[in-house]
């Protein structure tokens, strides 16, 4: 097919963790559409066009390579591609604003607004604009006001189609989504535009999983989904602290509680706290909106979800310090994993960053190992220079260490030869399992002093 034969020309502005995989999936499932991604970062585009994609995501390489150059394209010609597109998804980053009014809370919408103005400047025919990024409620209205303010009287429909994929399972989530949500204005042109977006997904998503709504409910549903998920993690993490004081086992509690179908068993794994680029920013975004609407009690309620997350990370460091005789200075500690979760190289807001920094403050000699995230880890800890070592091989990384702290639930950490690791470490040897993925009894038998999350510690130190 040449470009003029494609049924639709779809553009995505922002070729990141969301734009890349979602557009690759649309191209893969819809050979009749031409799908193009653009980005202001030319290096990112060059990587998408290379053998080494800019993000690691299981199954992504295969999908991209099967359609790239056929109906999936990566380009830096943002103006030209905007001009040619029928439908434009916008998937730029919407981080927490770090300056001025709302600093540290509100969403920073500068990237979004720039995109809207660029779309307006480069368009000579009406287009459908789709919010893929996660945005404050009513952003679409601001977008409409900018886009529909042009001198030519062009009309743009602005829709919301939030993305629910999780990193590490993005391809599976896109292939078999729980739901696809499309929100539009309930006007004639809004409803027609909504149908065009629904038509795309109908190529592979069952009809009953495609949900339509008004724009504001769609924008809010995305935020609320992330709020509920993060709230569950803070809830179980709060119980993990209680378990450590009382001798109960948080995994057993989670199992018993989660078997009630009204509660469900997902997102009840106690951990060192949630990370990732979205949970914290989306909670704070809602907290800020609540404050601006005068809903202070609601704002405080959701703020506490972030508060417990911060507490959980600090608690982990305090537990390490107390267990290791109240001093970490000069001791070698190895972090097993640095990614914010398994099966991704992403370290944005990873709890490992906070824990690494706190350990370095305690003058620990830090060694970091991770199968996919070392490149990002080096950037995150660049200001500590030579004080941190990075080593891909976990056996090498643990050699000569006083302690291991598991930060990421990589499968490969479950099956290492821990006897060999123990033999290479300084004694008494400690393991702090921040993900509860290891066989704690077996480690104790080997000789480790084992500190899980939300379970009694197994230690040889009190024996004599
Ligand atoms: P990202 O930082 O990986 O990607 C955003 C990309 O947009 C970057 O490559 C950046 O260079 C580009 N960009 C910024 N301004 C631009 C402009 N004016 N023109 C062209 N390109 C521009 O971010 P992400 O993780 O893909 O997240 C994007 C949005 O999706 C956020 O709103 C996020 O909340 C939401 N989201 C993310 C996930 C996730 O798992 N990461 C899941 C669901 C929703
Ligand atoms: C999350 C949501 O799951 C996605 O639906 C959403 O689209 C996305 O945010 C987003 O909007 O960015 P993601 O952050 O990629 O996806 O990964 P999650 O699986 O949600 O994990 C987030 C964090 O919570 C990780 O640090 C993970 O280790 C932690 N977690 C998760 C726990 O500590 N315990 C759990 O039981 C589950």
Short mmCIF file of C-alpha atoms and ligand atoms in Angstrom, two decimals:
data_model
loop_
_atom_site.label_atom_id
_atom_site.label_comp_id
_atom_site.label_asym_id
_atom_site.label_seq_id
_atom_site.Cartn_x
_atom_site.Cartn_y
_atom_site.Cartn_z
CA UNK A 1 0.00 0.00 0.00
CA UNK A 2 1.32 3.49 -0.71
CA UNK A 3 0.46 6.47 1.50
CA UNK A 4 -2.53 7.58 -0.60
CA UNK A 5 -4.15 4.13 -0.33
CA UNK A 6 -4.37 4.02 3.46
CA UNK A 7 -7.92 4.33 4.81
CA UNK A 8 -6.83 6.71 7.57
CA UNK A 9 -3.70 8.58 8.55
CA UNK A 10 -3.16 8.40 12.27
CA UNK A 11 -0.49 10.44 13.99
CA UNK A 12 0.76 10.20 17.55
CA UNK A 13 2.67 13.11 19.05
CA UNK A 14 5.00 11.75 21.75
CA UNK A 15 6.85 8.48 21.12
CA UNK A 16 7.33 7.38 24.72
CA UNK A 17 6.29 4.43 26.90
CA UNK A 18 2.64 4.94 25.92
CA UNK A 19 2.80 6.38 22.40
CA UNK A 20 5.28 3.77 21.12
CA UNK A 21 3.52 0.54 22.19
CA UNK A 22 -0.07 1.79 21.63
CA UNK A 23 0.60 3.00 18.12
CA UNK A 24 2.62 -0.12 17.28
CA UNK A 25 -0.42 -2.17 18.32
CA UNK A 26 -2.83 -0.10 16.21
CA UNK A 27 -0.52 -0.48 13.19
CA UNK A 28 -0.17 -4.22 13.86
CA UNK A 29 -3.92 -4.79 14.11
CA UNK A 30 -4.99 -2.33 11.40
CA UNK A 31 -2.91 -2.72 8.24
CA UNK A 32 -5.37 -0.44 6.45
CA UNK A 33 -4.20 2.60 8.49
CA UNK A 34 -0.96 4.50 8.21
CA UNK A 35 0.34 5.14 11.73
CA UNK A 36 3.13 7.65 12.35
CA UNK A 37 4.83 8.70 15.58
CA UNK A 38 6.67 11.97 16.01
CA UNK A 39 8.69 13.30 18.92
CA UNK A 40 10.65 16.44 19.75
CA UNK A 41 13.50 14.18 20.81
CA UNK A 42 15.30 13.15 17.60
CA UNK A 43 17.43 10.55 19.43
CA UNK A 44 14.28 8.79 20.58
CA UNK A 45 12.98 8.67 17.01
CA UNK A 46 16.36 7.36 15.78
CA UNK A 47 16.18 4.58 18.38
CA UNK A 48 12.64 3.64 17.32
CA UNK A 49 14.02 3.31 13.79
CA UNK A 50 16.98 1.18 14.96
CA UNK A 51 17.49 -2.38 16.18
CA UNK A 52 17.65 -1.15 19.77
CA UNK A 53 14.28 0.34 20.70
CA UNK A 54 14.32 3.13 23.31
CA UNK A 55 12.22 1.13 25.79
CA UNK A 56 12.28 -2.47 26.94
CA UNK A 57 8.89 -4.14 26.95
CA UNK A 58 8.35 -7.90 26.46
CA UNK A 59 7.00 -8.60 22.94
CA UNK A 60 7.41 -5.01 21.74
CA UNK A 61 10.38 -5.68 19.44
CA UNK A 62 8.46 -8.32 17.50
CA UNK A 63 5.38 -6.13 17.04
CA UNK A 64 7.40 -3.07 15.96
CA UNK A 65 9.64 -5.00 13.59
CA UNK A 66 6.67 -6.70 11.90
CA UNK A 67 5.04 -3.39 10.87
CA UNK A 68 7.79 -0.77 10.82
CA UNK A 69 8.24 0.63 7.31
CA UNK A 70 4.95 -0.97 6.19
CA UNK A 71 2.28 1.02 8.02
CA UNK A 72 4.20 2.18 11.11
CA UNK A 73 6.60 5.09 10.78
CA UNK A 74 8.73 7.19 13.17
CA UNK A 75 9.54 10.73 12.10
CA UNK A 76 10.91 14.05 13.33
CA UNK A 77 8.90 16.09 10.81
CA UNK A 78 6.23 17.10 13.32
CA UNK A 79 4.74 19.95 11.25
CA UNK A 80 4.48 17.92 8.04
CA UNK A 81 2.95 14.92 9.78
CA UNK A 82 0.39 17.08 11.61
CA UNK A 83 -0.60 18.60 8.29
CA UNK A 84 -1.19 15.18 6.70
CA UNK A 85 -2.99 13.45 9.59
CA UNK A 86 -6.73 12.76 9.93
CA UNK A 87 -6.59 11.73 13.58
CA UNK A 88 -3.96 12.92 16.07
CA UNK A 89 -3.32 11.13 19.36
CA UNK A 90 -1.37 13.23 21.84
CA UNK A 91 0.76 11.21 24.20
CA UNK A 92 3.26 13.72 25.50
CA UNK A 93 4.42 13.66 29.12
CA UNK A 94 2.33 15.43 31.76
CA UNK A 95 4.66 15.52 34.77
CA UNK A 96 4.06 17.26 38.08
CA UNK A 97 4.55 21.00 37.77
CA UNK A 98 7.70 22.07 39.60
CA UNK A 99 7.30 25.86 39.53
CA UNK A 100 4.82 28.64 40.25
CA UNK A 101 1.21 28.06 41.26
CA UNK A 102 0.55 24.40 42.10
CA UNK A 103 4.28 23.55 42.23
CA UNK A 104 4.82 19.96 43.37
CA UNK A 105 1.15 19.05 42.87
CA UNK A 106 -0.57 20.24 39.70
CA UNK A 107 0.02 18.66 36.29
CA UNK A 108 2.47 20.59 34.13
CA UNK A 109 0.51 21.16 30.95
CA UNK A 110 3.10 23.13 28.99
CA UNK A 111 3.92 20.20 26.65
CA UNK A 112 0.25 19.68 26.00
CA UNK A 113 -0.48 23.29 25.24
CA UNK A 114 2.53 23.58 22.90
CA UNK A 115 1.21 20.59 21.01
CA UNK A 116 -2.24 22.17 20.64
CA UNK A 117 -0.78 25.38 19.26
CA UNK A 118 1.43 23.43 16.85
CA UNK A 119 -1.57 21.42 15.61
CA UNK A 120 -3.46 24.64 15.00
CA UNK A 121 -0.53 26.23 13.15
CA UNK A 122 0.01 23.23 10.85
CA UNK A 123 -3.59 22.33 9.98
CA UNK A 124 -5.64 23.41 6.99
CA UNK A 125 -8.49 20.94 7.49
CA UNK A 126 -10.54 19.73 10.51
CA UNK A 127 -9.02 16.92 12.56
CA UNK A 128 -9.87 14.69 15.49
CA UNK A 129 -7.56 15.23 18.44
CA UNK A 130 -7.34 12.48 21.03
CA UNK A 131 -6.00 12.86 24.55
CA UNK A 132 -3.91 9.77 25.23
CA UNK A 133 -1.90 11.38 28.01
CA UNK A 134 -3.38 11.38 31.51
CA UNK A 135 -4.72 14.84 32.16
CA UNK A 136 -6.62 16.92 34.70
CA UNK A 137 -10.39 16.92 34.26
CA UNK A 138 -11.52 19.54 31.73
CA UNK A 139 -8.19 19.72 29.87
CA UNK A 140 -10.08 18.87 26.69
CA UNK A 141 -12.07 22.07 27.12
CA UNK A 142 -8.90 24.17 27.26
CA UNK A 143 -7.61 22.31 24.20
CA UNK A 144 -10.81 23.00 22.29
CA UNK A 145 -10.58 26.68 23.13
CA UNK A 146 -7.04 26.91 21.77
CA UNK A 147 -7.67 24.75 18.72
CA UNK A 148 -10.94 26.33 17.74
CA UNK A 149 -9.55 29.87 18.03
CA UNK A 150 -7.81 29.88 14.64
CA UNK A 151 -8.46 32.54 12.00
CA UNK A 152 -9.67 29.98 9.42
CA UNK A 153 -12.63 28.81 11.53
CA UNK A 154 -11.42 25.17 11.40
CA UNK A 155 -13.23 22.85 13.80
CA UNK A 156 -11.39 20.31 15.92
CA UNK A 157 -13.09 17.66 18.05
CA UNK A 158 -11.12 16.89 21.19
CA UNK A 159 -11.68 13.41 22.63
CA UNK A 160 -10.37 11.50 25.61
CA UNK A 161 -9.04 7.97 25.13
CA UNK A 162 -6.95 7.32 28.24
CA UNK A 163 -4.46 4.49 28.30
CA UNK A 164 -4.62 1.81 31.00
CA UNK A 165 -1.58 -0.31 30.05
CA UNK A 166 0.97 -1.17 32.73
CA UNK A 167 4.67 -1.28 31.94
CA UNK A 168 6.15 -4.74 31.72
CA UNK A 169 2.84 -6.11 30.38
CA UNK A 170 2.08 -3.38 27.83
CA UNK A 171 1.78 -5.66 24.80
CA UNK A 172 -0.50 -8.12 26.57
CA UNK A 173 -2.58 -5.25 27.99
CA UNK A 174 -2.94 -3.72 24.51
CA UNK A 175 -3.77 -7.02 22.83
CA UNK A 176 -6.42 -7.91 25.40
CA UNK A 177 -7.47 -4.73 27.18
CA UNK A 178 -9.88 -4.92 30.13
CA UNK A 179 -11.60 -1.96 28.54
CA UNK A 180 -11.06 0.81 26.03
CA UNK A 181 -12.59 4.12 27.04
CA UNK A 182 -13.51 6.83 24.54
CA UNK A 183 -15.04 10.09 25.78
CA UNK A 184 -16.41 12.83 23.57
CA UNK A 185 -18.71 15.81 23.52
CA UNK A 186 -22.27 14.63 23.07
CA UNK A 187 -22.76 16.88 20.03
CA UNK A 188 -23.33 15.55 16.51
CA UNK A 189 -19.74 16.15 15.50
CA UNK A 190 -18.41 14.86 18.86
CA UNK A 191 -20.36 11.62 18.53
CA UNK A 192 -19.19 11.13 14.92
CA UNK A 193 -15.59 11.65 15.99
CA UNK A 194 -16.09 9.18 18.85
CA UNK A 195 -17.33 6.57 16.40
CA UNK A 196 -14.17 7.04 14.31
CA UNK A 197 -12.01 6.21 17.34
CA UNK A 198 -14.24 3.27 18.29
CA UNK A 199 -13.86 2.00 14.70
CA UNK A 200 -10.09 1.78 15.18
CA UNK A 201 -10.33 -0.40 18.29
CA UNK A 202 -13.10 -2.55 16.86
CA UNK A 203 -10.46 -4.10 14.63
CA UNK A 204 -9.42 -6.30 17.55
CA UNK A 205 -11.18 -5.35 20.79
CA UNK A 206 -14.55 -7.05 21.50
CA UNK A 207 -17.44 -4.59 21.36
CA UNK A 208 -18.49 -5.12 24.98
CA UNK A 209 -15.06 -3.94 26.14
CA UNK A 210 -15.30 -0.62 24.31
CA UNK A 211 -16.85 1.92 26.63
CA UNK A 212 -18.08 5.31 25.49
CA UNK A 213 -18.68 8.31 27.69
CA UNK A 214 -18.60 12.08 27.93
CA UNK A 215 -15.15 13.68 27.97
CA UNK A 216 -14.95 14.75 31.61
CA UNK A 217 -15.97 11.33 32.95
CA UNK A 218 -13.39 9.72 30.68
CA UNK A 219 -10.61 12.02 31.88
CA UNK A 220 -11.61 11.46 35.51
CA UNK A 221 -11.96 7.66 35.13
CA UNK A 222 -8.29 7.39 34.20
CA UNK A 223 -7.18 9.31 37.27
CA UNK A 224 -9.53 7.40 39.57
CA UNK A 225 -8.29 4.02 38.26
CA UNK A 226 -4.75 4.95 39.24
CA UNK A 227 -5.95 6.32 42.57
CA UNK A 228 -7.72 3.07 43.46
CA UNK A 229 -4.71 0.95 42.45
CA UNK A 230 -2.22 3.01 44.43
CA UNK A 231 -4.58 3.19 47.40
CA UNK A 232 -4.65 -0.61 47.57
CA UNK A 233 -0.86 -0.74 47.68
CA UNK A 234 -0.68 1.86 50.45
CA UNK A 235 -3.39 -0.01 52.32
CA UNK A 236 -1.53 -3.33 52.29
CA UNK A 237 1.78 -1.58 52.98
CA UNK A 238 0.25 0.06 56.06
CA UNK A 239 -0.79 -3.42 57.22
CA UNK A 240 2.75 -4.71 56.54
CA UNK A 241 4.10 -2.32 59.18
CA UNK A 242 1.50 -3.60 61.64
CA UNK A 243 2.42 -7.22 60.81
CA UNK A 244 6.07 -6.60 61.54
CA UNK A 245 5.14 -5.37 65.03
CA UNK A 246 2.74 -8.22 65.80
CA UNK A 247 4.31 -11.26 64.14
CA UNK A 248 1.48 -11.68 61.60
CA UNK A 249 2.35 -12.45 57.99
CA UNK A 250 1.16 -9.87 55.45
CA UNK A 251 1.12 -12.34 52.54
CA UNK A 252 -1.23 -14.63 54.47
CA UNK A 253 -3.43 -11.71 55.45
CA UNK A 254 -3.55 -10.50 51.82
CA UNK A 255 -4.47 -13.98 50.64
CA UNK A 256 -7.30 -14.37 53.14
CA UNK A 257 -8.63 -10.88 52.50
CA UNK A 258 -8.27 -11.09 48.71
CA UNK A 259 -10.31 -14.29 48.45
CA UNK A 260 -13.40 -12.23 49.15
CA UNK A 261 -14.57 -11.45 45.61
CA UNK A 262 -15.80 -8.07 46.80
CA UNK A 263 -12.18 -7.19 47.56
CA UNK A 264 -10.25 -9.25 44.99
CA UNK A 265 -6.67 -10.49 45.14
CA UNK A 266 -4.88 -8.05 42.80
CA UNK A 267 -2.61 -5.24 43.94
CA UNK A 268 -2.28 -6.57 47.46
CA UNK A 269 1.46 -7.29 47.38
CA UNK A 270 3.26 -5.47 50.15
CA UNK A 271 6.46 -3.87 48.90
CA UNK A 272 8.97 -1.09 49.40
CA UNK A 273 6.28 1.20 47.99
CA UNK A 274 4.88 1.94 44.57
CA UNK A 275 6.94 3.65 41.92
CA UNK A 276 6.50 4.49 38.26
CA UNK A 277 5.94 7.76 36.52
CA UNK A 278 2.20 7.97 37.11
CA UNK A 279 0.73 6.94 40.47
CA UNK A 280 2.22 9.73 42.55
CA UNK A 281 1.76 12.42 39.92
CA UNK A 282 -1.84 11.39 39.24
CA UNK A 283 -2.76 11.37 42.94
CA UNK A 284 -1.18 14.79 43.45
CA UNK A 285 -2.94 16.05 40.34
CA UNK A 286 -6.30 15.06 41.85
CA UNK A 287 -5.31 16.42 45.26
CA UNK A 288 -4.55 19.77 43.63
CA UNK A 289 -7.85 19.80 41.74
CA UNK A 290 -9.71 18.99 44.98
CA UNK A 291 -7.98 21.88 46.71
CA UNK A 292 -8.88 24.29 43.92
CA UNK A 293 -12.54 23.21 44.21
CA UNK A 294 -12.41 23.69 48.00
CA UNK A 295 -12.64 19.94 48.70
CA UNK A 296 -9.92 20.01 51.34
CA UNK A 297 -11.00 16.87 53.22
CA UNK A 298 -10.96 14.86 49.99
CA UNK A 299 -7.55 16.27 49.14
CA UNK A 300 -6.19 15.21 52.57
CA UNK A 301 -7.65 11.71 52.17
CA UNK A 302 -5.83 11.06 48.89
CA UNK A 303 -2.66 12.82 50.02
CA UNK A 304 -2.34 10.19 52.75
CA UNK A 305 -1.93 7.49 50.06
CA UNK A 306 1.29 9.23 48.99
CA UNK A 307 2.20 9.77 52.65
CA UNK A 308 2.08 6.04 53.42
CA UNK A 309 4.17 5.35 50.32
CA UNK A 310 6.89 7.72 51.50
CA UNK A 311 6.70 6.21 54.99
CA UNK A 312 7.10 2.69 53.60
CA UNK A 313 10.33 3.56 51.75
CA UNK A 314 11.81 5.30 54.78
CA UNK A 315 10.72 2.44 57.05
CA UNK A 316 12.66 0.03 54.85
CA UNK A 317 15.87 2.05 55.29
CA UNK A 318 15.31 2.40 59.04
CA UNK A 319 14.78 -1.36 59.35
CA UNK A 320 18.06 -1.99 57.50
CA UNK A 321 19.91 0.43 59.70
CA UNK A 322 18.53 -1.05 62.93
CA UNK A 323 19.15 -4.65 61.85
CA UNK A 324 22.74 -3.89 60.86
CA UNK A 325 23.74 -2.66 64.32
CA UNK A 326 22.71 0.98 63.70
CA UNK A 327 25.50 1.80 61.31
CA UNK A 328 25.82 1.34 57.59
CA UNK A 329 28.88 3.56 57.14
CA UNK A 330 31.53 1.83 55.06
CA UNK A 331 29.41 -1.32 54.61
CA UNK A 332 28.85 -2.71 51.11
CA UNK A 333 25.18 -3.08 50.22
CA UNK A 334 23.95 -4.53 46.97
CA UNK A 335 20.60 -3.51 45.49
CA UNK A 336 19.01 -6.36 43.55
CA UNK A 337 17.05 -4.48 40.92
CA UNK A 338 16.57 -0.79 40.24
CA UNK A 339 13.56 -0.72 37.87
CA UNK A 340 10.28 0.38 39.49
CA UNK A 341 8.84 -3.06 38.70
CA UNK A 342 9.92 -6.20 36.85
CA UNK A 343 10.08 -6.52 33.06
CA UNK A 344 10.86 -2.90 32.38
CA UNK A 345 13.99 -0.79 32.21
CA UNK A 346 12.04 2.22 33.49
CA UNK A 347 13.23 3.70 36.78
CA UNK A 348 10.99 6.77 36.96
CA UNK A 349 9.97 7.30 40.62
CA UNK A 350 11.41 3.88 41.41
CA UNK A 351 11.51 3.35 45.20
CA UNK A 352 15.06 2.11 44.60
CA UNK A 353 16.12 5.69 43.85
CA UNK A 354 14.98 6.92 47.27
CA UNK A 355 16.43 3.92 49.09
CA UNK A 356 19.76 4.19 47.22
CA UNK A 357 20.03 7.87 48.08
CA UNK A 358 19.23 7.30 51.73
CA UNK A 359 21.77 4.48 51.95
CA UNK A 360 24.40 6.71 50.35
CA UNK A 361 23.59 9.38 52.93
CA UNK A 362 24.40 6.73 55.55
CA UNK A 363 27.79 6.39 53.77
CA UNK A 364 27.08 2.92 52.46
CA UNK A 365 29.20 1.61 49.59
CA UNK A 366 26.50 0.85 47.09
CA UNK A 367 26.46 -1.73 44.31
CA UNK A 368 23.49 -1.76 41.93
CA UNK A 369 22.54 -4.67 39.71
CA UNK A 370 19.58 -4.92 37.32
CA UNK A 371 19.08 -6.86 34.09
CA UNK A 372 17.49 -3.97 32.14
CA UNK A 373 17.65 -0.74 34.10
CA UNK A 374 21.35 -0.04 34.65
CA UNK A 375 21.46 2.65 31.96
CA UNK A 376 18.71 4.62 33.73
CA UNK A 377 20.11 3.82 37.19
CA UNK A 378 23.43 5.43 36.21
CA UNK A 379 21.58 8.61 35.22
CA UNK A 380 19.48 8.60 38.42
CA UNK A 381 22.57 8.31 40.66
CA UNK A 382 24.99 10.31 38.48
CA UNK A 383 25.55 12.93 41.19
CA UNK A 384 27.13 10.29 43.46
CA UNK A 385 29.86 9.55 40.88
CA UNK A 386 32.33 6.85 41.89
CA UNK A 387 30.49 6.13 45.15
CA UNK A 388 28.14 3.74 43.34
CA UNK A 389 29.16 0.64 41.38
CA UNK A 390 26.97 -0.81 38.65
CA UNK A 391 27.27 -4.51 37.83
CA UNK A 392 24.96 -6.53 35.61
CA UNK A 393 25.89 -9.95 37.06
CA UNK A 394 24.17 -10.38 40.47
CA UNK A 395 26.83 -12.86 41.67
CA UNK A 396 29.61 -10.35 41.02
CA UNK A 397 27.50 -7.54 42.49
CA UNK A 398 26.93 -9.37 45.79
CA UNK A 399 30.59 -10.37 46.27
CA UNK A 400 32.10 -8.83 49.38
CA UNK A 401 28.80 -7.25 50.42
CA UNK A 402 27.38 -7.12 53.95
CA UNK A 403 23.79 -7.03 52.72
CA UNK A 404 21.52 -7.51 49.74
CA UNK A 405 18.31 -5.51 49.39
CA UNK A 406 15.76 -6.69 46.82
CA UNK A 407 14.23 -3.67 45.09
CA UNK A 408 12.61 -5.22 42.01
CA UNK A 409 10.71 -8.50 41.66
CA UNK A 410 12.71 -9.84 38.68
CA UNK A 411 12.03 -13.58 38.24
CA UNK A 412 15.71 -14.33 37.90
CA UNK A 413 16.39 -13.28 41.49
CA UNK A 414 14.18 -16.13 42.71
CA UNK A 415 16.38 -18.85 41.25
CA UNK A 416 19.93 -17.66 41.97
CA UNK A 417 22.37 -19.94 43.81
CA UNK A 418 22.11 -18.22 47.19
CA UNK A 419 24.59 -20.59 48.82
CA UNK A 420 27.21 -19.37 46.36
CA UNK A 421 26.19 -15.77 47.03
CA UNK A 422 26.29 -16.30 50.82
CA UNK A 423 29.78 -17.80 50.58
CA UNK A 424 31.03 -14.69 48.79
CA UNK A 425 29.60 -12.19 51.29
CA UNK A 426 30.87 -10.62 54.53
CA UNK A 427 29.35 -12.28 57.65
CA UNK A 428 26.95 -11.87 59.26
CA UNK A 429 25.19 -11.66 55.90
CA UNK A 430 21.81 -9.93 55.57
CA UNK A 431 19.01 -10.06 53.01
CA UNK A 432 16.24 -7.46 53.02
CA UNK A 433 13.55 -8.70 50.68
CA UNK A 434 11.65 -5.56 49.68
CA UNK A 435 9.42 -7.59 47.37
CA UNK A 436 8.87 -10.81 49.35
CA UNK A 437 9.89 -12.91 46.34
CA UNK A 438 12.58 -15.11 47.90
CA UNK A 439 12.35 -18.37 49.84
CA UNK A 440 12.99 -16.88 53.27
CA UNK A 441 13.25 -20.17 55.18
CA UNK A 442 15.78 -21.56 52.67
CA UNK A 443 17.87 -18.40 52.93
CA UNK A 444 17.78 -18.62 56.72
CA UNK A 445 18.93 -22.26 56.52
CA UNK A 446 21.90 -21.16 54.39
CA UNK A 447 22.87 -18.71 57.12
CA UNK A 448 21.43 -15.38 56.03
CA UNK A 449 19.66 -13.04 58.42
CA UNK A 450 16.44 -12.50 56.50
CA UNK A 451 14.20 -9.43 56.70
CA UNK A 452 11.03 -9.68 54.59
CA UNK A 453 8.32 -7.01 54.36
CA UNK A 454 5.41 -7.56 56.73
CA UNK A 455 6.66 -10.87 58.14
CA UNK A 456 8.77 -11.70 61.17
CA UNK A 457 12.50 -11.51 60.49
CA UNK A 458 14.47 -14.79 60.48
CA UNK A 459 17.70 -14.04 62.25
CA UNK A 460 20.60 -16.00 63.73
CA UNK A 461 21.69 -13.02 65.78
CA UNK A 462 19.63 -13.74 68.91
CA UNK A 463 20.60 -17.39 69.20
CA UNK A 464 23.34 -17.27 71.83
P1 LIG B 1 7.28 9.57 28.05
O1 LIG B 1 8.05 10.64 28.72
O2 LIG B 1 7.86 8.21 27.93
O3 LIG B 1 6.90 10.02 26.56
C1 LIG B 1 6.46 11.31 26.23
C2 LIG B 1 7.16 11.74 24.94
O4 LIG B 1 6.60 12.97 24.49
C3 LIG B 1 8.67 12.00 25.12
O5 LIG B 1 9.40 11.18 24.23
C4 LIG B 1 8.81 13.50 24.79
O6 LIG B 1 10.03 13.80 24.11
C5 LIG B 1 7.63 13.72 23.89
N1 LIG B 1 7.19 15.12 23.78
C6 LIG B 1 7.00 16.02 24.79
N2 LIG B 1 6.57 17.19 24.27
C7 LIG B 1 6.45 17.03 22.94
C8 LIG B 1 6.04 17.87 21.87
N3 LIG B 1 5.64 19.15 22.10
N4 LIG B 1 6.07 17.38 20.62
C9 LIG B 1 6.47 16.11 20.38
N5 LIG B 1 6.86 15.26 21.35
C10 LIG B 1 6.86 15.71 22.62
O7 LIG B 1 5.88 9.51 28.79
P2 LIG B 1 4.87 8.26 28.86
O8 LIG B 1 5.27 7.37 29.97
O9 LIG B 1 4.71 7.72 27.49
O10 LIG B 1 3.55 9.00 29.32
C11 LIG B 1 2.82 9.82 28.43
C12 LIG B 1 1.46 10.08 29.04
O11 LIG B 1 0.75 8.86 29.16
C13 LIG B 1 1.48 10.69 30.44
O12 LIG B 1 0.40 11.59 30.55
C14 LIG B 1 1.23 9.51 31.35
O13 LIG B 1 0.59 9.88 32.54
C15 LIG B 1 0.30 8.66 30.51
N6 LIG B 1 0.36 7.20 30.80
C16 LIG B 1 1.56 6.58 30.99
C17 LIG B 1 1.60 5.19 31.20
C18 LIG B 1 2.89 4.45 31.42
O14 LIG B 1 2.85 3.27 31.75
N7 LIG B 1 4.06 5.06 31.26
C19 LIG B 1 0.41 4.45 31.18
C20 LIG B 1 -0.80 5.13 30.95
C21 LIG B 1 -0.80 6.52 30.76
C1 LIG B 2 0.01 1.68 36.43
C2 LIG B 2 -1.39 1.07 36.24
O1 LIG B 2 -1.35 -0.30 36.66
C3 LIG B 2 -1.82 1.15 34.78
O2 LIG B 2 -3.15 0.67 34.64
C4 LIG B 2 -1.75 2.61 34.33
O3 LIG B 2 -2.09 2.71 32.95
C5 LIG B 2 -0.35 3.14 34.55
O4 LIG B 2 0.01 3.01 35.94
C6 LIG B 2 -0.22 4.61 34.24
O5 LIG B 2 -1.19 5.31 34.18
O6 LIG B 2 0.95 4.99 34.09
P1 LIG B 2 2.50 0.86 36.04
O7 LIG B 2 2.85 2.04 36.88
O8 LIG B 2 3.19 0.71 34.75
O9 LIG B 2 0.92 0.89 35.69
O10 LIG B 2 2.72 -0.49 36.86
P2 LIG B 2 1.92 -1.20 38.06
O11 LIG B 2 1.88 -2.64 37.79
O12 LIG B 2 0.64 -0.53 38.33
O13 LIG B 2 2.90 -0.98 39.29
C7 LIG B 2 3.09 0.31 39.86
C8 LIG B 2 3.94 0.18 41.11
O14 LIG B 2 3.22 -0.46 42.14
C9 LIG B 2 5.21 -0.64 40.91
O15 LIG B 2 6.26 -0.03 41.60
C10 LIG B 2 4.85 -1.98 41.51
O16 LIG B 2 5.96 -2.70 41.94
C11 LIG B 2 3.97 -1.55 42.67
N1 LIG B 2 3.04 -2.60 43.14
C12 LIG B 2 2.09 -3.08 42.31
C13 LIG B 2 3.13 -3.03 44.45
O17 LIG B 2 3.98 -2.58 45.23
N2 LIG B 2 2.25 -3.99 44.89
C14 LIG B 2 1.28 -4.51 44.08
O18 LIG B 2 0.51 -5.38 44.55
C15 LIG B 2 1.21 -4.05 42.76
#
